[in-house]
XYZ file of N, CA and C in Angstrom:
792
model
N 46.593 51.659 32.789
C 45.735 50.476 32.673
C 44.299 50.851 33.060
N 43.345 50.420 32.240
C 41.946 50.742 32.498
C 41.461 50.022 33.755
N 40.596 50.682 34.482
C 40.058 50.110 35.719
C 39.104 48.977 35.388
N 39.181 47.862 36.124
C 38.296 46.726 35.903
C 37.245 46.658 36.996
N 36.139 46.042 36.655
C 35.067 45.813 37.607
C 34.756 44.317 37.623
N 34.304 43.834 38.753
C 34.104 42.401 38.921
C 32.711 42.131 39.489
N 32.130 41.014 39.018
C 30.858 40.544 39.557
C 31.116 39.234 40.288
N 30.612 39.133 41.499
C 30.647 37.878 42.248
C 29.207 37.419 42.452
N 28.863 36.307 41.797
C 27.515 35.749 41.949
C 27.451 34.802 43.146
N 28.556 34.111 43.408
C 28.571 33.184 44.533
C 29.908 33.291 45.247
N 29.874 33.633 46.523
C 31.060 33.809 47.346
C 30.634 34.251 48.720
N 31.590 34.537 49.596
C 31.230 35.016 50.931
C 30.579 36.391 50.868
N 30.879 37.151 49.806
C 30.189 38.390 49.473
C 29.776 38.320 48.014
N 28.645 38.917 47.674
C 28.220 38.977 46.276
C 27.956 40.420 45.893
N 28.048 40.704 44.584
C 27.797 42.055 44.112
C 28.801 42.482 43.070
N 28.857 43.788 42.806
C 29.793 44.386 41.853
C 30.898 45.083 42.645
N 32.146 44.774 42.319
C 33.282 45.316 43.054
C 34.284 45.933 42.078
N 35.049 46.905 42.586
C 36.001 47.608 41.711
C 37.453 47.292 42.058
N 37.675 46.236 42.867
C 39.068 45.852 43.149
C 39.174 44.344 43.303
N 40.282 43.797 42.820
C 40.489 42.359 42.798
C 40.663 41.786 44.202
N 41.252 42.534 45.119
C 41.496 42.026 46.468
C 40.191 41.611 47.145
N 39.159 42.417 46.961
C 37.860 42.098 47.562
C 37.286 40.816 46.959
N 37.396 40.696 45.631
C 36.893 39.508 44.939
C 37.641 38.267 45.402
N 38.946 38.376 45.487
C 39.773 37.237 45.907
C 39.411 36.789 47.321
N 39.219 37.736 48.209
C 38.855 37.402 49.585
C 37.490 36.718 49.657
N 36.591 37.092 48.746
C 35.229 36.537 48.763
C 35.145 35.167 48.114
N 36.140 34.800 47.314
C 36.033 33.563 46.535
C 37.130 32.550 46.816
N 38.211 32.947 47.462
C 39.335 32.041 47.669
C 38.901 30.820 48.479
N 39.340 29.658 48.021
C 39.054 28.414 48.718
C 37.664 27.861 48.499
N 36.860 28.499 47.667
C 35.485 28.050 47.431
C 35.389 27.361 46.084
N 35.068 26.063 46.094
C 34.944 25.319 44.840
C 33.706 25.732 44.053
N 32.737 26.383 44.727
C 31.501 26.778 44.057
C 31.488 28.257 43.657
N 32.649 28.931 43.800
C 32.698 30.369 43.515
C 32.322 30.664 42.059
N 31.595 31.775 41.860
C 31.209 32.230 40.522
C 31.508 33.717 40.427
N 32.443 34.094 39.558
C 32.809 35.501 39.409
C 33.382 35.727 38.021
N 33.392 36.995 37.603
C 33.852 37.339 36.263
C 34.243 38.813 36.245
N 35.244 39.165 35.417
C 35.690 40.545 35.301
C 35.119 41.236 34.072
N 34.942 42.569 34.165
C 34.386 43.360 33.076
C 35.166 44.657 32.932
N 35.085 45.262 31.750
C 35.841 46.471 31.445
C 35.130 47.755 31.846
N 33.864 47.650 32.231
C 33.149 48.860 32.655
C 32.169 48.516 33.766
N 31.833 49.510 34.560
C 30.888 49.302 35.653
C 29.497 48.986 35.107
N 29.149 49.616 33.995
C 27.829 49.371 33.402
C 27.672 47.915 32.983
N 28.715 47.358 32.345
C 28.658 45.959 31.932
C 28.571 45.036 33.139
N 29.310 45.358 34.189
C 29.284 44.536 35.392
C 27.909 44.569 36.043
N 27.327 45.749 36.141
C 26.016 45.862 36.776
C 24.938 45.148 35.961
N 25.057 45.241 34.646
C 24.104 44.528 33.792
C 24.219 43.027 33.985
N 25.463 42.513 34.061
C 25.683 41.080 34.234
C 25.160 40.588 35.577
N 25.266 41.428 36.610
C 24.851 41.013 37.942
C 23.328 40.838 38.038
N 22.597 41.441 37.118
C 21.142 41.286 37.125
C 20.709 39.948 36.559
N 21.654 39.217 35.943
C 21.334 37.910 35.402
C 22.134 36.859 36.175
N 22.327 35.667 35.617
C 23.060 34.604 36.298
C 24.455 34.453 35.708
N 25.319 33.791 36.458
C 26.676 33.523 35.985
C 26.655 32.733 34.678
N 25.792 31.709 34.615
C 25.726 30.873 33.416
C 25.312 31.697 32.199
N 24.322 32.566 32.376
C 23.876 33.389 31.250
C 24.946 34.387 30.834
N 25.673 34.930 31.818
C 26.765 35.842 31.481
C 27.869 35.118 30.721
N 28.151 33.895 31.142
C 29.165 33.097 30.445
C 28.710 32.757 29.036
N 27.428 32.424 28.882
C 26.903 32.107 27.558
C 26.977 33.327 26.646
N 26.621 34.488 27.189
C 26.669 35.704 26.384
C 28.089 35.993 25.921
N 29.047 35.811 26.822
C 30.440 36.041 26.466
C 30.899 35.080 25.375
N 30.514 33.827 25.509
C 30.897 32.835 24.504
C 30.269 33.140 23.155
N 29.005 33.558 23.160
C 28.331 33.913 21.911
C 28.993 35.106 21.251
N 29.392 36.107 22.027
C 30.056 37.281 21.476
C 31.385 36.896 20.824
N 32.080 35.960 21.452
C 33.336 35.504 20.859
C 33.085 34.766 19.563
N 32.012 33.965 19.552
C 31.686 33.246 18.334
C 31.332 34.180 17.200
N 30.675 35.287 17.509
C 30.286 36.249 16.472
C 31.478 37.005 15.901
N 32.479 37.274 16.731
C 33.624 38.044 16.258
C 34.712 37.161 15.683
N 34.728 35.875 16.154
C 35.768 34.974 15.701
C 37.119 35.317 16.289
N 37.168 36.147 17.337
C 38.421 36.557 17.937
C 38.350 36.340 19.436
N 39.528 36.272 20.089
C 39.556 36.043 21.520
C 39.156 37.299 22.283
N 39.350 38.479 21.685
C 38.947 39.716 22.342
C 37.686 40.229 21.664
N 36.595 40.278 22.429
C 35.309 40.572 21.819
C 35.046 42.066 21.855
N 33.937 42.472 21.195
C 33.655 43.892 21.043
C 33.407 44.583 22.382
N 32.950 43.821 23.382
C 32.718 44.414 24.693
C 33.966 44.395 25.559
N 35.071 43.871 25.014
C 36.340 43.807 25.739
C 36.266 42.997 27.022
N 35.405 41.954 27.052
C 35.338 41.095 28.219
C 36.509 40.131 28.207
N 36.759 39.489 29.394
C 37.927 38.640 29.509
C 37.763 37.346 28.733
N 38.881 36.761 28.387
C 38.888 35.533 27.603
C 38.436 34.347 28.441
N 37.543 33.519 27.888
C 37.149 32.284 28.528
C 38.117 31.212 28.078
N 38.727 30.504 29.019
C 39.810 29.592 28.667
C 39.453 28.124 28.787
N 38.254 27.794 29.316
C 37.971 26.395 29.560
C 37.071 25.777 28.499
N 37.038 26.327 27.290
C 36.292 25.728 26.206
C 37.104 24.588 25.612
N 36.422 23.640 24.958
C 37.117 22.503 24.368
C 37.981 22.969 23.206
N 39.168 22.345 23.061
C 40.094 22.747 22.011
C 39.598 22.298 20.642
N 38.963 21.143 20.578
C 38.414 20.644 19.329
C 36.984 20.183 19.580
N 36.211 20.079 18.498
C 34.834 19.631 18.645
C 34.810 18.193 19.136
N 34.015 17.893 20.165
C 33.977 16.529 20.697
C 33.418 15.549 19.689
N 33.876 14.314 19.792
C 33.400 13.255 18.907
C 32.137 12.638 19.482
N 31.253 12.184 18.602
C 30.036 11.506 19.019
C 30.033 10.112 18.392
N 30.228 9.052 19.208
C 30.242 7.700 18.641
C 28.957 7.400 17.897
N 29.060 6.577 16.864
C 27.890 6.219 16.066
C 26.884 5.503 16.955
N 25.665 6.009 16.967
C 24.621 5.452 17.818
C 23.840 4.401 17.066
N 23.853 3.173 17.593
C 23.113 2.080 16.971
C 21.791 1.812 17.679
N 21.707 2.147 18.964
C 20.454 1.985 19.715
C 19.525 3.153 19.417
N 18.259 2.989 19.762
C 17.299 4.078 19.582
C 17.643 5.270 20.463
N 18.094 4.970 21.682
C 18.399 6.003 22.670
C 19.754 5.702 23.297
N 20.566 6.737 23.468
C 21.847 6.605 24.170
C 21.820 7.511 25.395
N 22.206 6.962 26.541
C 22.249 7.724 27.789
C 23.660 7.656 28.360
N 24.323 8.802 28.392
C 25.653 8.895 29.004
C 25.478 9.286 30.466
N 26.231 8.646 31.357
C 26.158 8.998 32.774
C 27.573 9.162 33.326
N 27.710 10.065 34.291
C 29.020 10.339 34.860
C 28.862 10.853 36.280
N 29.920 10.716 37.076
C 29.938 11.215 38.433
C 31.145 12.096 38.652
N 31.028 13.034 39.593
C 32.138 13.924 39.942
C 32.207 14.031 41.454
N 33.429 14.025 41.997
C 33.614 14.117 43.436
C 34.890 14.894 43.729
N 34.812 15.879 44.597
C 35.995 16.661 44.965
C 35.833 17.213 46.374
N 36.772 16.839 47.292
C 37.804 15.803 47.136
C 37.171 14.422 47.145
N 37.956 13.388 47.090
C 37.430 12.024 47.074
C 37.979 11.257 48.284
N 37.139 10.926 49.263
C 35.701 11.205 49.367
C 35.435 12.676 49.665
N 34.214 13.103 49.369
C 33.849 14.500 49.567
C 32.536 14.810 48.880
N 32.425 16.027 48.344
C 31.190 16.477 47.705
C 31.074 15.864 46.314
N 29.990 15.138 46.077
C 29.832 14.445 44.798
C 28.513 14.805 44.132
N 28.478 14.618 42.822
C 27.275 14.867 42.037
C 27.267 13.982 40.803
N 26.123 13.905 40.149
C 25.933 13.008 39.010
C 25.300 13.764 37.847
N 25.688 13.408 36.622
C 25.126 14.037 35.438
C 24.806 13.026 34.355
N 23.833 13.366 33.508
C 23.436 12.486 32.409
C 23.139 13.300 31.157
N 23.419 12.706 30.009
C 23.102 13.296 28.705
C 22.364 12.245 27.878
N 21.204 12.608 27.348
C 20.347 11.675 26.617
C 20.302 12.065 25.140
N 20.505 11.071 24.270
C 20.493 11.287 22.826
C 19.447 10.392 22.165
N 18.737 10.966 21.183
C 17.848 10.203 20.317
C 18.423 10.278 18.907
N 18.840 9.131 18.368
C 19.407 9.091 17.015
C 20.496 10.144 16.835
N 21.441 10.167 17.748
C 22.600 11.064 17.708
C 22.265 12.532 17.939
N 21.072 12.830 18.388
C 20.695 14.212 18.682
C 20.488 14.380 20.184
N 21.207 15.344 20.777
C 21.050 15.608 22.204
C 19.648 16.130 22.487
N 18.952 15.487 23.431
C 17.580 15.889 23.736
C 17.373 16.264 25.202
N 18.161 15.707 26.115
C 17.961 15.995 27.534
C 19.295 15.997 28.266
N 19.393 16.855 29.279
C 20.512 16.861 30.216
C 19.940 16.846 31.629
N 20.572 16.065 32.513
C 20.113 15.945 33.891
C 21.287 16.087 34.846
N 21.026 16.630 36.031
C 22.072 16.755 37.034
C 21.462 16.656 38.428
N 22.270 16.212 39.396
C 21.787 16.148 40.769
C 22.425 15.027 41.562
N 21.668 14.505 42.556
C 22.090 13.426 43.448
C 23.330 13.811 44.239
N 23.362 15.078 44.671
C 24.481 15.583 45.462
C 24.590 14.843 46.788
N 25.834 14.541 47.159
C 26.113 13.902 48.443
C 27.329 14.593 49.048
N 27.150 15.176 50.225
C 28.255 15.891 50.879
C 29.356 14.946 51.332
N 29.055 13.652 51.413
C 30.044 12.667 51.867
C 30.125 11.517 50.860
N 30.159 11.859 49.591
C 30.190 10.846 48.548
C 31.598 10.440 48.152
N 31.673 9.592 47.145
C 32.940 9.179 46.547
C 32.767 9.153 45.038
N 33.861 9.000 44.317
C 33.757 8.844 42.864
C 32.878 7.649 42.514
N 33.046 6.555 43.248
C 32.305 5.338 42.927
C 30.819 5.475 43.217
N 30.441 6.114 44.336
C 29.010 6.276 44.603
C 28.373 7.212 43.583
N 29.108 8.246 43.165
C 28.585 9.163 42.154
C 28.374 8.449 40.828
N 29.316 7.570 40.462
C 29.193 6.826 39.205
C 28.046 5.817 39.276
N 27.917 5.133 40.409
C 26.814 4.186 40.573
C 25.467 4.896 40.549
N 25.399 6.062 41.169
C 24.160 6.850 41.111
C 23.816 7.204 39.672
N 24.850 7.489 38.872
C 24.626 7.774 37.460
C 24.052 6.573 36.723
N 24.577 5.392 37.027
C 24.066 4.172 36.405
C 22.613 3.931 36.794
N 22.312 4.115 38.079
C 20.944 3.911 38.548
C 19.988 4.911 37.900
N 20.405 6.169 37.823
C 19.561 7.188 37.187
C 19.365 6.876 35.704
N 20.407 6.377 35.051
C 20.293 6.024 33.629
C 19.304 4.882 33.433
N 19.333 3.885 34.313
C 18.365 2.792 34.226
C 16.940 3.324 34.360
N 16.746 4.248 35.292
C 15.402 4.800 35.501
C 14.942 5.630 34.308
N 15.870 6.390 33.716
C 15.513 7.149 32.513
C 15.231 6.222 31.340
N 15.880 5.074 31.332
C 15.724 4.141 30.208
C 14.361 3.453 30.197
N 13.761 3.247 31.357
C 12.539 2.447 31.445
C 11.402 2.929 30.541
N 11.084 4.237 30.518
C 9.983 4.675 29.637
C 10.258 4.397 28.155
N 11.501 4.495 27.741
C 11.838 4.199 26.343
C 11.683 2.711 26.054
N 12.113 1.885 27.000
C 12.005 0.439 26.832
C 10.553 0.013 26.759
N 9.711 0.673 27.556
C 8.276 0.360 27.523
C 7.646 0.693 26.182
N 8.327 1.531 25.387
C 7.870 1.849 24.029
C 8.596 0.996 22.994
N 9.209 -0.117 23.461
C 9.925 -1.061 22.597
C 11.139 -0.441 21.916
N 11.778 0.512 22.599
C 13.008 1.100 22.090
C 14.202 0.504 22.824
N 15.284 0.312 22.085
C 16.511 -0.218 22.702
C 17.362 0.946 23.184
N 17.949 0.796 24.366
C 18.720 1.864 25.001
C 20.155 1.408 25.231
N 21.099 2.266 24.878
C 22.503 2.043 25.214
C 22.891 3.010 26.326
N 23.470 2.482 27.383
C 23.947 3.295 28.504
C 25.467 3.291 28.483
N 26.047 4.489 28.512
C 27.492 4.626 28.357
C 28.091 5.304 29.582
N 29.120 4.681 30.145
C 29.769 5.183 31.352
C 31.277 5.032 31.212
N 32.027 5.937 31.849
C 33.483 5.795 31.837
C 33.983 5.075 33.093
N 33.050 4.521 33.882
C 33.403 3.834 35.120
C 33.334 2.320 34.943
N 34.501 1.685 34.819
C 34.533 0.224 34.735
C 34.004 -0.390 36.024
N 34.272 0.262 37.142
C 33.787 -0.254 38.432
C 32.264 -0.374 38.422
N 31.576 0.670 37.982
C 30.109 0.644 37.969
C 29.587 -0.420 37.015
N 30.157 -0.463 35.836
C 29.700 -1.428 34.834
C 29.912 -2.858 35.316
N 31.117 -3.157 35.788
C 31.428 -4.528 36.224
C 30.642 -4.900 37.483
N 30.424 -3.931 38.365
C 29.649 -4.223 39.575
C 28.273 -4.761 39.241
N 27.648 -4.177 38.228
C 26.275 -4.556 37.897
C 26.222 -5.735 36.928
N 27.070 -5.738 35.911
C 26.952 -6.760 34.857
C 27.775 -8.016 35.122
N 28.796 -7.961 35.985
C 29.666 -9.124 36.201
C 29.615 -9.659 37.629
N 29.642 -8.776 38.603
C 29.858 -9.213 39.981
C 28.593 -9.323 40.807
N 27.562 -8.555 40.493
C 26.388 -8.462 41.373
C 25.675 -9.800 41.554
N 25.586 -10.592 40.489
C 24.881 -11.878 40.601
C 25.562 -12.775 41.639
N 26.895 -12.835 41.602
C 27.631 -13.628 42.584
C 27.527 -13.051 43.981
N 27.605 -11.735 44.089
C 27.456 -11.099 45.403
C 26.088 -11.420 46.003
N 25.069 -11.405 45.147
C 23.717 -11.676 45.638
C 23.628 -13.100 46.187
N 24.215 -14.060 45.477
C 24.180 -15.457 45.927
C 24.885 -15.615 47.272
N 25.874 -14.804 47.529
C 26.644 -14.873 48.777
C 26.095 -13.939 49.860
N 24.891 -13.440 49.653
C 24.322 -12.536 50.644
C 24.946 -11.161 50.589
N 25.299 -10.715 49.380
C 25.924 -9.423 49.135
C 27.250 -9.298 49.887
N 28.007 -10.394 49.761
C 29.351 -10.435 50.309
C 30.336 -10.869 49.228
N 31.587 -10.479 49.399
C 32.644 -10.882 48.483
C 33.096 -12.300 48.823
N 33.980 -12.850 47.986
C 34.424 -14.230 48.171
C 35.084 -14.448 49.524
N 35.723 -13.403 50.067
C 36.396 -13.542 51.359
C 35.462 -13.340 52.547
N 34.183 -13.176 52.276
C 33.204 -13.021 53.342
C 32.944 -11.597 53.767
N 33.734 -10.659 53.265
C 33.516 -9.251 53.609
C 32.313 -8.699 52.847
N 31.610 -7.775 53.482
C 30.494 -7.124 52.796
C 30.997 -6.262 51.655
N 30.211 -6.177 50.589
C 30.615 -5.358 49.447
C 30.499 -3.881 49.794
N 31.185 -3.055 49.042
C 31.080 -1.611 49.226
C 29.835 -1.089 48.502
N 29.257 -0.058 49.044
C 28.092 0.618 48.445
C 26.925 -0.343 48.168
N 26.572 -1.201 49.144
C 25.571 -2.242 48.872
C 24.201 -1.714 48.479
N 23.752 -0.613 49.078
C 22.403 -0.135 48.786
C 22.260 0.287 47.334
N 23.272 1.027 46.827
C 23.178 1.484 45.431
C 23.360 0.314 44.486
N 24.300 -0.583 44.796
C 24.532 -1.746 43.933
C 23.276 -2.601 43.842
N 22.643 -2.857 44.971
C 21.433 -3.687 44.960
C 20.310 -3.029 44.165
N 20.143 -1.719 44.328
C 19.094 -1.015 43.577
C 19.379 -1.076 42.080
N 20.636 -0.870 41.706
C 21.019 -0.936 40.290
C 20.773 -2.330 39.721
N 21.207 -3.343 40.443
C 21.094 -4.715 39.944
C 19.635 -5.133 39.805
N 18.809 -4.737 40.770
C 17.393 -5.075 40.700
C 16.736 -4.481 39.459
N 17.028 -3.226 39.176
C 16.437 -2.571 38.010
C 17.045 -3.115 36.721
N 18.336 -3.401 36.753
C 19.004 -3.963 35.577
C 18.375 -5.298 35.182
N 18.024 -6.109 36.167
C 17.406 -7.402 35.877
C 16.091 -7.241 35.131
N 15.392 -6.149 35.389
C 14.101 -5.912 34.746
C 14.234 -5.467 33.294
N 15.323 -4.767 32.975
C 15.410 -4.117 31.665
C 16.559 -4.622 30.790
N 17.357 -5.563 31.288
C 18.613 -5.886 30.609
C 18.432 -6.448 29.201
N 17.278 -7.042 28.894
C 17.076 -7.583 27.553
C 16.965 -6.482 26.502
N 16.704 -5.248 26.942
C 16.575 -4.133 26.009
C 17.609 -3.040 26.250
N 18.682 -3.397 26.971
C 19.715 -2.426 27.308
C 21.087 -2.965 26.947
N 21.904 -2.112 26.358
C 23.320 -2.392 26.151
C 24.109 -1.432 27.028
N 25.072 -1.954 27.790
C 25.912 -1.114 28.628
C 27.312 -1.097 28.047
N 27.807 0.098 27.767
C 29.100 0.253 27.102
C 30.029 1.129 27.922
N 31.315 0.815 27.831
C 32.331 1.633 28.497
C 32.908 2.629 27.500
N 33.039 3.892 27.913
C 33.701 4.907 27.100
C 34.852 5.487 27.904
N 35.877 5.902 27.229
C 37.022 6.490 27.902
C 36.669 7.883 28.406
N 36.963 8.153 29.660
C 36.666 9.457 30.238
C 37.632 10.530 29.802
N 37.133 11.758 29.693
C 37.939 12.924 29.332
C 38.731 12.674 28.035
N 38.050 12.046 27.083
C 38.669 11.739 25.792
C 37.979 12.496 24.668
N 37.303 13.601 24.994
C 36.636 14.453 24.024
C 35.497 13.734 23.299
N 34.790 12.894 24.040
C 33.575 12.245 23.541
C 32.392 13.068 24.039
N 31.612 13.581 23.124
C 30.625 14.605 23.452
C 29.704 14.221 24.607
N 29.053 13.085 24.531
C 28.107 12.703 25.573
C 28.762 12.564 26.932
N 29.969 12.000 26.944
C 30.697 11.863 28.202
C 31.088 13.225 28.765
N 31.520 14.134 27.890
C 31.903 15.473 28.342
C 30.696 16.237 28.893
N 29.552 16.104 28.240
C 28.357 16.811 28.698
C 27.860 16.269 30.041
N 27.880 14.953 30.189
C 27.447 14.383 31.466
C 28.419 14.768 32.577
N 29.694 14.904 32.231
C 30.682 15.392 33.199
C 30.344 16.808 33.660
N 30.002 17.692 32.718
C 29.656 19.070 33.091
C 28.434 19.098 33.999
N 27.463 18.225 33.715
C 26.271 18.172 34.544
C 26.595 17.648 35.944
N 27.505 16.682 36.045
C 27.900 16.154 37.349
C 28.556 17.237 38.196
N 29.390 18.065 37.566
C 30.035 19.159 38.283
C 29.000 20.190 38.711
N 28.026 20.477 37.848
C 26.959 21.401 38.216
C 26.217 20.904 39.454
N 25.938 19.605 39.488
C 25.244 19.037 40.634
C 26.057 19.226 41.915
N 27.361 19.034 41.807
C 28.229 19.183 42.982
C 28.312 20.636 43.416
N 28.460 21.545 42.472
C 28.594 22.958 42.811
C 27.291 23.539 43.340
N 26.171 23.148 42.737
C 24.869 23.669 43.154
C 24.265 22.887 44.324
N 24.900 21.761 44.662
C 24.437 20.906 45.763
C 22.981 20.502 45.563
N 22.687 20.031 44.349
C 21.328 19.632 43.981
C 21.096 18.188 44.390
N 20.257 17.974 45.393
C 20.077 16.624 45.936
C 19.142 15.767 45.087
N 18.138 16.381 44.467
C 17.260 15.631 43.584
C 17.897 15.493 42.208
N 17.187 14.887 41.272
C 17.651 14.819 39.886
C 16.813 15.798 39.075
N 17.463 16.804 38.497
C 16.749 17.869 37.806
C 17.184 17.957 36.340
N 16.227 18.323 35.492
C 16.542 18.535 34.078
C 17.200 19.896 33.918
N 18.278 19.938 33.145
C 18.991 21.187 32.886
C 18.287 21.909 31.744
N 17.858 23.145 31.996
C 17.032 23.861 31.022
C 17.610 25.203 30.583
N 18.798 25.577 31.087
C 19.307 26.907 30.774
C 19.709 27.054 29.308
N 20.264 26.019 28.717
C 20.629 26.050 27.303
C 20.867 24.622 26.831
N 20.718 24.415 25.527
C 21.099 23.141 24.921
C 22.200 23.367 23.889
N 22.837 24.528 23.961
C 23.961 24.831 23.078
C 25.186 24.075 23.589
N 25.631 23.096 22.831
C 26.687 22.202 23.290
C 27.983 22.944 23.576
N 28.345 23.900 22.741
C 29.591 24.636 22.947
C 29.553 25.420 24.255
N 28.412 25.994 24.566
C 28.303 26.768 25.793
C 28.356 25.856 27.021
N 27.754 24.699 26.926
C 27.786 23.765 28.059
C 29.208 23.253 28.286
N 29.924 22.996 27.197
C 31.301 22.524 27.318
C 32.227 23.582 27.894
N 31.803 24.855 27.847
C 32.599 25.925 28.433
C 32.444 26.002 29.942
N 31.523 25.200 30.499
C 31.314 25.177 31.940
C 32.424 24.389 32.625
N 32.463 24.459 33.950
C 33.496 23.768 34.718
C 33.418 22.269 34.497
N 34.592 21.636 34.384
C 34.664 20.187 34.182
C 35.238 19.511 35.412
N 34.992 18.203 35.512
C 35.461 17.466 36.673
C 36.790 16.788 36.426
């Protein structure tokens, strides 16, 4: 059997290694671990000079060029690509913004992602709002709030925006329940305070300003819907990179390569 070499970009140790035991010890138990195997030391050293994402993109491109699972450089097979091309619902609004949240464990480390489309064309990806003590619901609400903020400049140009989320909790919190909660002093019918009041109040306040030019739609999560899948990948990136602000993703806009990234 030919000797393998490994690159660890993120782990307790980083670098090029020639044995799996060292790699395993450096990455075991780490949700943010980044590593990959190569058939030669030269390929491993070359990959280590770049980033994990770029190495993954290069591997995916090589597979696309050969049309086979084993590429000309004999790199390992990437297994987390989508089985079929994701569907993109027909866009009726001028702008569509997909938002999603990821949290692992729940509660635990959370992040938020967004995908923006103009006339069915992907134009922007965003990730961030990391919270070391978040939940699925806070991550989803943060996504809704970020989507409202991204929507405002388009609305000011008289464009209609559709915001799509797979979180019924987030959608119903803002469009159905918030008005009643506000009348009750942000309390539920039984007198208990609502959960996540700060994010809910911020979302509802902004929603009131823009709702005449916004449609909020529910999409099924992990159902191979392109915008939802892309926002999911961005949410996971935010969690893994622990990005506290909201940042535009600029490494690639190749949808297939982004879908090959870790999913939530």
